[in-house]
Amino acid sequence: MKPEQEAAPQQVAVWYFVAATFIFAGPALIADLPVWVRIASLVVGLVLVVFGGRQLGRETAARRRSRDAARPDTQDGSASEPIGPTSDR
């Protein structure tokens, strides 16, 4: 890795979604569970989806900030290279 490149932010949000998937699927795989266990697993799965969504938002924002920091600023209107074809006529 080049020294000027920062390490990519860790991807944690995906694990929230994986855990929610297993919690959602668990009661369907185990027969004769009480209704309160099924409802509790649904609630816990939904909470994990919400936390995963918040974490995904943070990770996306961190990637966007690091990408914008690595990109040179050309917002002042002066581009370093002309855009489009150029001719020497």
Coordinates of N, CA and C in Angstrom, one line a residue:
M1 N 0.8 -1.2 0.0 CA 0.0 0.0 0.0 C 0.9 1.2 0.0
K2 N 0.5 2.2 -0.8 CA 1.2 3.5 -0.8 C 1.0 4.2 0.5
P3 N 2.1 5.0 0.9 CA 2.0 5.7 2.2 C 0.9 6.8 2.2
E4 N 0.6 7.4 1.0 CA -0.4 8.4 1.0 C -1.8 7.9 1.0
Q5 N -2.0 6.6 0.8 CA -3.3 6.0 0.8 C -3.6 5.6 2.2
E6 N -4.8 5.9 2.7 CA -5.3 5.4 4.0 C -5.9 4.1 3.8
A7 N -5.9 3.3 4.9 CA -6.6 2.1 4.8 C -8.1 2.3 4.7
A8 N -8.8 1.4 4.0 CA -10.2 1.5 3.8 C -10.9 1.3 5.1
P9 N -12.0 2.0 5.3 CA -12.7 1.8 6.6 C -13.3 0.4 6.6
Q10 N -13.3 -0.1 7.8 CA -13.8 -1.5 8.0 C -15.2 -1.6 7.6
Q11 N -15.6 -2.8 7.1 CA -16.9 -3.0 6.7 C -17.6 -3.8 7.8
V12 N -18.3 -3.2 8.7 CA -19.0 -3.8 9.8 C -20.5 -4.0 9.5
A13 N -21.1 -3.1 8.7 CA -22.5 -3.1 8.4 C -23.0 -4.4 7.9
V14 N -22.2 -5.0 7.0 CA -22.5 -6.3 6.4 C -22.8 -7.4 7.5
W15 N -22.1 -7.3 8.6 CA -22.2 -8.3 9.7 C -23.5 -8.1 10.4
Y16 N -24.0 -6.9 10.5 CA -25.3 -6.6 11.1 C -26.4 -7.3 10.3
F17 N -26.3 -7.1 8.9 CA -27.2 -7.7 8.0 C -27.2 -9.2 8.0
V18 N -26.0 -9.8 8.1 CA -25.8 -11.3 8.2 C -26.5 -11.8 9.5
A19 N -26.2 -11.1 10.6 CA -26.8 -11.6 11.9 C -28.3 -11.5 11.8
A20 N -28.8 -10.4 11.2 CA -30.3 -10.2 11.1 C -30.9 -11.3 10.3
T21 N -30.2 -11.7 9.2 CA -30.7 -12.8 8.4 C -30.8 -14.1 9.1
F22 N -29.8 -14.4 9.9 CA -29.8 -15.7 10.7 C -30.9 -15.6 11.8
I23 N -31.1 -14.5 12.4 CA -32.1 -14.3 13.4 C -33.5 -14.4 12.8
F24 N -33.7 -13.9 11.6 CA -35.0 -14.0 10.9 C -35.2 -15.4 10.5
A25 N -34.2 -16.2 10.1 CA -34.4 -17.5 9.6 C -34.4 -18.6 10.7
G26 N -33.9 -18.3 11.9 CA -33.8 -19.2 13.0 C -35.2 -19.8 13.4
P27 N -36.2 -19.0 13.7 CA -37.5 -19.6 14.1 C -38.1 -20.5 13.0
A28 N -37.9 -20.2 11.7 CA -38.4 -21.0 10.7 C -37.8 -22.4 10.6
L29 N -36.5 -22.5 11.1 CA -35.8 -23.8 11.0 C -36.1 -24.6 12.2
I30 N -36.5 -24.0 13.3 CA -36.8 -24.7 14.6 C -38.3 -24.8 14.8
A31 N -38.8 -26.1 14.9 CA -40.2 -26.3 15.0 C -40.7 -26.1 16.4
D32 N -41.9 -25.8 16.6 CA -42.6 -25.7 17.9 C -42.0 -24.7 18.9
L33 N -41.6 -23.6 18.3 CA -41.2 -22.5 19.2 C -42.4 -21.7 19.7
P34 N -42.3 -21.2 20.9 CA -43.5 -20.4 21.4 C -43.6 -19.1 20.6
V35 N -44.8 -18.5 20.6 CA -45.0 -17.3 19.8 C -44.2 -16.2 20.2
W36 N -43.9 -16.1 21.5 CA -43.2 -14.9 22.1 C -41.7 -15.0 21.6
V37 N -41.2 -16.2 21.3 CA -39.8 -16.4 20.8 C -39.8 -15.9 19.4
R38 N -40.8 -16.2 18.6 CA -40.9 -15.8 17.2 C -41.0 -14.3 17.1
I39 N -41.8 -13.7 18.0 CA -41.9 -12.2 18.0 C -40.6 -11.6 18.4
A40 N -40.0 -12.1 19.5 CA -38.7 -11.5 19.9 C -37.7 -11.6 18.9
S41 N -37.6 -12.7 18.1 CA -36.6 -12.8 17.1 C -36.9 -11.8 15.9
L42 N -38.1 -11.6 15.7 CA -38.5 -10.6 14.7 C -38.1 -9.2 15.1
V43 N -38.3 -8.9 16.4 CA -37.9 -7.6 16.9 C -36.4 -7.4 16.9
V44 N -35.7 -8.4 17.4 CA -34.2 -8.3 17.4 C -33.6 -8.2 16.0
G45 N -34.2 -9.0 15.0 CA -33.8 -8.9 13.6 C -34.0 -7.5 13.1
L46 N -35.2 -6.9 13.4 CA -35.4 -5.5 12.9 C -34.5 -4.5 13.5
V47 N -34.2 -4.7 14.8 CA -33.2 -3.8 15.4 C -31.9 -3.9 14.8
L48 N -31.4 -5.1 14.5 CA -30.1 -5.3 13.8 C -30.1 -4.7 12.4
V49 N -31.3 -4.7 11.7 CA -31.3 -4.1 10.4 C -31.2 -2.6 10.5
V50 N -31.8 -2.0 11.5 CA -31.7 -0.6 11.7 C -30.3 -0.2 12.1
F51 N -29.7 -0.9 13.0 CA -28.3 -0.6 13.3 C -27.4 -0.8 12.1
G52 N -27.6 -1.8 11.3 CA -26.8 -2.0 10.1 C -27.0 -0.9 9.1
G53 N -28.2 -0.4 9.0 CA -28.4 0.8 8.1 C -27.7 2.0 8.6
R54 N -27.7 2.3 9.9 CA -27.0 3.4 10.4 C -25.5 3.3 10.2
Q55 N -25.0 2.0 10.4 CA -23.5 1.8 10.3 C -23.2 1.9 8.8
L56 N -24.0 1.4 7.9 CA -23.8 1.6 6.5 C -23.7 3.0 6.1
G57 N -24.5 3.8 6.6 CA -24.5 5.3 6.3 C -23.2 5.9 6.8
R58 N -22.7 5.5 8.0 CA -21.4 6.0 8.5 C -20.3 5.6 7.6
E59 N -20.3 4.3 7.2 CA -19.2 3.8 6.4 C -19.2 4.4 5.0
T60 N -20.4 4.7 4.4 CA -20.5 5.3 3.1 C -20.0 6.8 3.2
A61 N -20.3 7.4 4.3 CA -19.8 8.8 4.5 C -18.3 8.9 4.7
A62 N -17.8 7.9 5.4 CA -16.3 7.9 5.6 C -15.6 7.6 4.3
R63 N -16.1 6.7 3.5 CA -15.5 6.4 2.2 C -15.6 7.7 1.3
R64 N -16.7 8.4 1.3 CA -16.9 9.6 0.5 C -15.9 10.7 1.0
R65 N -15.7 10.8 2.3 CA -14.8 11.8 2.8 C -13.4 11.5 2.4
S66 N -13.0 10.2 2.5 CA -11.6 9.8 2.2 C -11.4 9.9 0.7
R67 N -12.4 9.6 -0.2 CA -12.3 9.8 -1.6 C -12.1 11.3 -2.0
D68 N -12.9 12.1 -1.3 CA -12.9 13.6 -1.6 C -11.6 14.2 -1.1
A69 N -11.0 13.7 0.0 CA -9.7 14.2 0.5 C -8.6 13.8 -0.5
A70 N -8.7 12.6 -1.1 CA -7.6 12.2 -2.0 C -7.7 12.8 -3.4
R71 N -8.9 13.4 -3.7 CA -9.0 14.0 -5.0 C -8.6 15.5 -4.9
P72 N -7.8 16.0 -5.9 CA -7.4 17.4 -5.9 C -8.6 18.3 -6.0
D73 N -8.5 19.4 -5.4 CA -9.6 20.4 -5.5 C -9.5 21.2 -6.7
T74 N -10.6 21.1 -7.6 CA -10.7 21.9 -8.8 C -12.0 22.6 -8.8
Q75 N -12.5 22.9 -7.7 CA -13.8 23.6 -7.6 C -13.7 25.1 -7.8
D76 N -12.5 25.7 -8.0 CA -12.4 27.1 -8.2 C -12.6 27.5 -9.7
G77 N -12.9 26.5 -10.5 CA -13.2 26.7 -11.9 C -12.0 26.6 -12.8
S78 N -10.8 26.4 -12.3 CA -9.6 26.2 -13.2 C -9.3 24.7 -13.2
A79 N -9.5 24.1 -14.3 CA -9.2 22.7 -14.5 C -7.8 22.6 -15.0
S80 N -7.1 21.5 -14.5 CA -5.8 21.3 -14.9 C -5.6 20.9 -16.4
E81 N -6.6 20.2 -16.9 CA -6.6 19.7 -18.3 C -7.9 20.1 -18.9
P82 N -7.8 20.5 -20.2 CA -9.1 20.8 -20.9 C -9.9 19.6 -21.1
I83 N -11.2 19.8 -21.1 CA -12.2 18.7 -21.2 C -12.6 18.7 -22.7
G84 N -12.6 17.5 -23.3 CA -13.0 17.3 -24.7 C -11.8 17.4 -25.6
P85 N -12.1 17.2 -26.9 CA -11.0 17.2 -27.9 C -10.4 18.6 -28.1
T86 N -9.1 18.7 -28.3 CA -8.5 19.9 -28.5 C -7.9 19.9 -29.9
S87 N -7.8 21.1 -30.5 CA -7.1 21.1 -31.8 C -6.1 22.2 -31.8
D88 N -5.1 22.1 -32.6 CA -3.9 23.0 -32.6 C -4.1 24.0 -33.8
R89 N -5.3 24.2 -34.4 CA -5.4 25.1 -35.5 C -5.5 26.5 -35.0

